[in-house]
Amino acid sequence: MHRIILISIALMASTLCKSDPFGYDLIISFEVETENLRIIHYHNWSDSTRESRFKMISTDQNPFTPENNYAYVMAIDKKSSDTLFKSPSPALTHIEVSDDEQYIIGITNIMLWNPFQLVAYNLKGDVVYKRHITSIEAKLDSADFKYFKNNYSKGFKHLQELDRIHLYKGYYYIDFLSANMPTKIKEAGNYLIKLKSNNHLSDDFSETTSNYIFWYQESDPKLEICSLPNKLDYISLLDPEGNRFYLMIK
């Protein structure tokens, strides 16, 4: 597995604790190198980008647009020095590259105004997978899910469009507690909160009030990337207690 080589710049201080006395406001840059690639990530969560970040999180929650002036991932061919891509991104804290150097995987513990905690790019800079992570989901059996879909169709459609509905071992897990979500799904949220459960990936995820989500072992997530010809198959990493879990790519 390729290891991280890191330049990390923190221009503003922030204190981490469960109650979040300060909002996350850092400017960060770091690099990852493999045999043939140099990957650069930059994000700016300071007041200078507040307006554009607020617009994103309060509307479509899509950071992968040209309007993103606060975060990017850039891939450079080390031999030719050509830029392979520079693409908008969420705020990331860890990046690794698949062994075949065809996929770049970024993960993050930043939750504040950050709609995705995992993103995968191919070498064209296309987003091939993205995932929002939370410590709490709603757990629905087939009957619950049918009732939810039929009686809260607007909320269902919104959550489905954001890829927040996951089928796992016969149950539907719905990720519905995130920034601005309660106002978006209204009555649907009141129904789902009664069915809340730990995240189906791990019981050991936790989060602060607004800044951080602790969902991987931050000292070394031991991220594994399985890629097949022209396809990303799965991503696996360790949870905060060191237990391995898997994210299967649709």
Short mmCIF file of C-alpha atoms in Angstrom, two decimals:
data_model
loop_
_atom_site.label_atom_id
_atom_site.label_comp_id
_atom_site.label_asym_id
_atom_site.label_seq_id
_atom_site.Cartn_x
_atom_site.Cartn_y
_atom_site.Cartn_z
CA MET A 1 0.00 0.00 0.00
CA HIS A 2 1.24 3.48 -0.85
CA ARG A 3 2.18 5.61 2.12
CA ILE A 4 1.52 9.25 2.71
CA ILE A 5 4.20 11.89 2.35
CA LEU A 6 2.91 15.07 4.00
CA ILE A 7 3.09 18.67 4.00
CA SER A 8 0.50 19.96 6.42
CA ILE A 9 -0.14 23.66 6.94
CA ALA A 10 -2.55 24.91 9.58
CA LEU A 11 -2.99 28.65 9.35
CA MET A 12 -5.74 29.00 11.94
CA ALA A 13 -6.11 27.31 15.31
CA SER A 14 -9.09 25.23 16.33
CA THR A 15 -9.74 23.17 19.43
CA LEU A 16 -11.08 19.61 19.19
CA CYS A 17 -13.48 18.47 21.87
CA LYS A 18 -16.91 16.90 22.00
CA SER A 19 -18.76 20.18 22.50
CA ASP A 20 -17.03 22.06 19.64
CA PRO A 21 -16.37 25.45 21.31
CA PHE A 22 -15.08 26.71 17.95
CA GLY A 23 -16.16 25.94 14.40
CA TYR A 24 -13.63 24.19 12.18
CA ASP A 25 -11.80 26.96 10.28
CA LEU A 26 -8.47 25.60 9.05
CA ILE A 27 -6.58 26.05 5.81
CA ILE A 28 -4.81 22.77 5.03
CA SER A 29 -2.54 21.52 2.26
CA PHE A 30 -0.86 18.12 2.01
CA GLU A 31 0.68 15.84 -0.62
CA VAL A 32 0.80 12.12 -1.27
CA GLU A 33 3.36 10.49 -3.56
CA THR A 34 3.42 7.10 -5.26
CA GLU A 35 5.89 5.80 -7.82
CA ASN A 36 4.28 7.70 -10.69
CA LEU A 37 1.88 10.17 -9.12
CA ARG A 38 1.93 13.21 -6.89
CA ILE A 39 -1.45 14.00 -5.35
CA ILE A 40 -2.11 17.40 -3.80
CA HIS A 41 -5.07 18.27 -1.61
CA TYR A 42 -6.00 21.75 -0.43
CA HIS A 43 -8.96 23.03 1.54
CA ASN A 44 -9.81 26.41 2.99
CA TRP A 45 -12.49 26.44 5.70
CA SER A 46 -11.75 30.01 6.81
CA ASP A 47 -14.15 32.95 6.68
CA SER A 48 -12.86 33.86 3.22
CA THR A 49 -14.79 30.92 1.68
CA ARG A 50 -17.75 30.95 4.06
CA GLU A 51 -20.23 32.40 1.57
CA SER A 52 -19.64 29.79 -1.15
CA ARG A 53 -19.57 26.92 1.35
CA PHE A 54 -22.84 28.10 2.91
CA LYS A 55 -24.47 28.26 -0.51
CA MET A 56 -23.38 24.69 -1.25
CA ILE A 57 -24.45 23.14 2.06
CA SER A 58 -27.79 24.97 2.15
CA THR A 59 -28.82 24.03 -1.40
CA ASP A 60 -27.72 20.92 -3.34
CA GLN A 61 -24.89 19.87 -0.97
CA ASN A 62 -22.71 19.24 -4.02
CA PRO A 63 -19.07 20.36 -3.65
CA PHE A 64 -18.05 18.89 -7.04
CA THR A 65 -18.88 21.98 -9.10
CA PRO A 66 -16.89 24.84 -10.65
CA GLU A 67 -18.27 27.12 -7.92
CA ASN A 68 -16.12 25.29 -5.36
CA ASN A 69 -13.37 27.76 -4.44
CA TYR A 70 -12.57 26.07 -1.10
CA ALA A 71 -11.17 22.57 -1.82
CA TYR A 72 -9.57 20.50 -4.56
CA VAL A 73 -7.59 17.37 -5.36
CA MET A 74 -4.90 17.59 -8.04
CA ALA A 75 -3.00 14.69 -9.63
CA ILE A 76 0.38 15.20 -11.33
CA ASP A 77 2.35 12.73 -13.45
CA LYS A 78 5.79 12.74 -11.81
CA LYS A 79 7.67 11.72 -14.97
CA SER A 80 6.19 14.29 -17.33
CA SER A 81 5.13 16.87 -14.70
CA ASP A 82 1.77 17.07 -16.50
CA THR A 83 -1.33 17.78 -14.45
CA LEU A 84 -3.69 14.85 -14.98
CA PHE A 85 -6.58 16.61 -13.29
CA LYS A 86 -7.56 19.22 -10.75
CA SER A 87 -11.02 18.52 -9.39
CA PRO A 88 -13.24 20.09 -6.72
CA SER A 89 -13.46 18.09 -3.50
CA PRO A 90 -14.70 18.03 0.08
CA ALA A 91 -12.27 18.90 2.88
CA LEU A 92 -10.07 15.80 3.23
CA THR A 93 -7.66 14.65 5.95
CA HIS A 94 -6.16 11.48 4.45
CA ILE A 95 -5.49 10.29 0.89
CA GLU A 96 -4.25 6.99 -0.50
CA VAL A 97 -3.83 5.61 -4.01
CA SER A 98 -4.74 2.13 -5.24
CA ASP A 99 -1.83 -0.23 -5.95
CA ASP A 100 -2.49 0.01 -9.70
CA GLU A 101 -2.46 3.84 -9.37
CA GLN A 102 -5.84 4.10 -11.10
CA TYR A 103 -7.87 5.41 -8.16
CA ILE A 104 -7.32 8.15 -5.59
CA ILE A 105 -9.27 7.72 -2.35
CA GLY A 106 -9.79 10.61 0.05
CA ILE A 107 -11.29 10.30 3.53
CA THR A 108 -11.92 12.89 6.21
CA ASN A 109 -13.01 13.33 9.80
CA ILE A 110 -14.34 16.85 9.05
CA MET A 111 -18.11 17.08 9.32
CA LEU A 112 -18.80 20.83 9.43
CA TRP A 113 -20.21 21.98 6.06
CA ASN A 114 -18.65 18.88 4.51
CA PRO A 115 -21.29 16.71 2.80
CA PHE A 116 -18.97 13.76 2.02
CA GLN A 117 -16.43 11.98 4.21
CA LEU A 118 -15.19 9.65 1.48
CA VAL A 119 -14.55 10.29 -2.20
CA ALA A 120 -12.87 8.26 -4.96
CA TYR A 121 -11.50 9.71 -8.20
CA ASN A 122 -10.20 8.01 -11.32
CA LEU A 123 -7.22 9.40 -13.21
CA LYS A 124 -9.51 11.60 -15.31
CA GLY A 125 -10.63 13.34 -12.15
CA ASP A 126 -14.12 11.85 -12.30
CA VAL A 127 -15.82 11.09 -9.00
CA VAL A 128 -16.52 7.36 -9.14
CA TYR A 129 -17.77 7.03 -5.54
CA LYS A 130 -18.73 9.34 -2.70
CA ARG A 131 -20.20 8.74 0.73
CA HIS A 132 -21.49 10.78 3.65
CA ILE A 133 -20.68 9.17 7.00
CA THR A 134 -22.57 9.64 10.26
CA SER A 135 -22.66 7.81 13.59
CA ILE A 136 -26.46 7.48 13.59
CA GLU A 137 -28.78 6.11 10.90
CA ALA A 138 -32.39 4.98 10.82
CA LYS A 139 -32.85 1.20 10.58
CA LEU A 140 -35.95 0.06 8.67
CA ASP A 141 -37.23 -3.41 7.89
CA SER A 142 -39.12 -4.00 4.65
CA ALA A 143 -42.47 -2.97 6.11
CA ASP A 144 -41.03 0.20 7.66
CA PHE A 145 -39.33 1.09 4.40
CA LYS A 146 -42.51 0.60 2.36
CA TYR A 147 -44.44 2.79 4.79
CA PHE A 148 -41.72 5.46 4.70
CA LYS A 149 -41.53 5.47 0.90
CA ASN A 150 -45.31 5.69 0.47
CA ASN A 151 -46.06 8.23 3.19
CA TYR A 152 -42.99 10.49 3.03
CA SER A 153 -42.32 10.50 -0.70
CA LYS A 154 -40.69 13.95 -0.79
CA GLY A 155 -38.23 13.10 1.99
CA PHE A 156 -37.60 9.68 0.47
CA LYS A 157 -36.80 11.20 -2.93
CA HIS A 158 -34.42 13.77 -1.42
CA LEU A 159 -32.51 11.14 0.57
CA GLN A 160 -32.39 8.81 -2.42
CA GLU A 161 -30.93 11.55 -4.63
CA LEU A 162 -28.17 12.10 -2.05
CA ASP A 163 -27.37 8.34 -1.93
CA ARG A 164 -28.30 8.21 1.75
CA ILE A 165 -30.24 4.91 1.60
CA HIS A 166 -28.27 1.67 2.02
CA LEU A 167 -29.55 -1.91 1.93
CA TYR A 168 -27.55 -4.20 4.22
CA LYS A 169 -28.43 -7.74 5.34
CA GLY A 170 -32.14 -7.30 4.74
CA TYR A 171 -32.52 -3.88 6.40
CA TYR A 172 -32.61 -0.39 4.96
CA TYR A 173 -30.29 2.07 6.70
CA ILE A 174 -31.06 5.73 6.05
CA ASP A 175 -28.48 8.43 6.73
CA PHE A 176 -30.69 11.41 7.53
CA LEU A 177 -28.95 13.46 10.27
CA SER A 178 -26.62 15.97 8.64
CA ALA A 179 -26.30 19.71 8.09
CA ASN A 180 -29.56 21.30 6.97
CA MET A 181 -31.18 17.89 6.54
CA PRO A 182 -33.99 18.23 9.14
CA THR A 183 -35.37 21.30 7.34
CA LYS A 184 -35.12 19.51 4.00
CA ILE A 185 -37.01 16.35 4.96
CA LYS A 186 -39.31 17.83 7.66
CA GLU A 187 -41.94 15.23 8.66
CA ALA A 188 -39.87 12.37 7.25
CA GLY A 189 -37.17 13.17 9.78
CA ASN A 190 -39.67 12.91 12.64
CA TYR A 191 -40.54 9.40 11.46
CA LEU A 192 -36.93 8.32 10.95
CA ILE A 193 -35.69 9.58 14.33
CA LYS A 194 -37.95 7.01 16.03
CA LEU A 195 -36.03 4.27 14.20
CA LYS A 196 -32.53 5.56 14.88
CA SER A 197 -29.68 3.07 15.20
CA ASN A 198 -25.90 3.02 15.18
CA ASN A 199 -24.29 3.19 11.74
CA HIS A 200 -24.49 -0.28 10.20
CA LEU A 201 -20.80 -0.17 9.25
CA SER A 202 -19.67 0.03 12.89
CA ASP A 203 -21.04 0.62 16.38
CA ASP A 204 -17.90 2.60 17.21
CA PHE A 205 -18.46 5.73 15.11
CA SER A 206 -18.94 8.94 17.11
CA GLU A 207 -19.05 12.66 16.43
CA THR A 208 -18.82 16.07 18.02
CA THR A 209 -21.63 18.58 17.93
CA SER A 210 -20.73 19.91 14.49
CA ASN A 211 -17.03 19.71 13.62
CA TYR A 212 -15.86 16.10 13.46
CA ILE A 213 -16.97 12.54 12.76
CA PHE A 214 -14.73 9.81 14.18
CA TRP A 215 -15.25 6.84 11.87
CA TYR A 216 -11.77 5.48 11.13
CA GLN A 217 -8.59 4.80 13.05
CA GLU A 218 -6.87 8.14 12.63
CA SER A 219 -3.35 6.99 13.56
CA ASP A 220 -3.46 4.59 10.59
CA PRO A 221 -6.78 3.62 8.97
CA LYS A 222 -4.99 0.84 7.03
CA LEU A 223 -7.07 1.67 4.01
CA GLU A 224 -7.38 -1.13 1.45
CA ILE A 225 -8.52 -0.45 -2.09
CA CYS A 226 -9.65 -3.30 -4.34
CA SER A 227 -9.74 -2.31 -7.99
CA LEU A 228 -10.62 -4.54 -10.91
CA PRO A 229 -10.05 -3.66 -14.60
CA ASN A 230 -12.03 -0.46 -15.17
CA LYS A 231 -13.86 -0.85 -11.85
CA LEU A 232 -13.43 0.09 -8.21
CA ASP A 233 -14.72 -2.94 -6.28
CA TYR A 234 -14.52 -2.04 -2.60
CA ILE A 235 -12.80 0.16 -0.02
CA SER A 236 -11.97 -1.16 3.42
CA LEU A 237 -10.52 0.49 6.53
CA LEU A 238 -10.34 0.22 10.31
CA ASP A 239 -12.90 1.85 12.59
CA PRO A 240 -11.74 3.83 15.67
CA GLU A 241 -11.47 0.59 17.71
CA GLY A 242 -9.37 -1.14 15.05
CA ASN A 243 -12.15 -3.30 13.59
CA ARG A 244 -12.17 -3.65 9.79
CA PHE A 245 -15.27 -2.76 7.77
CA TYR A 246 -16.03 -2.68 4.05
CA LEU A 247 -17.67 -0.24 1.66
CA MET A 248 -18.83 -2.12 -1.43
CA ILE A 249 -18.97 0.02 -4.57
CA LYS A 250 -22.23 -0.22 -6.52
#
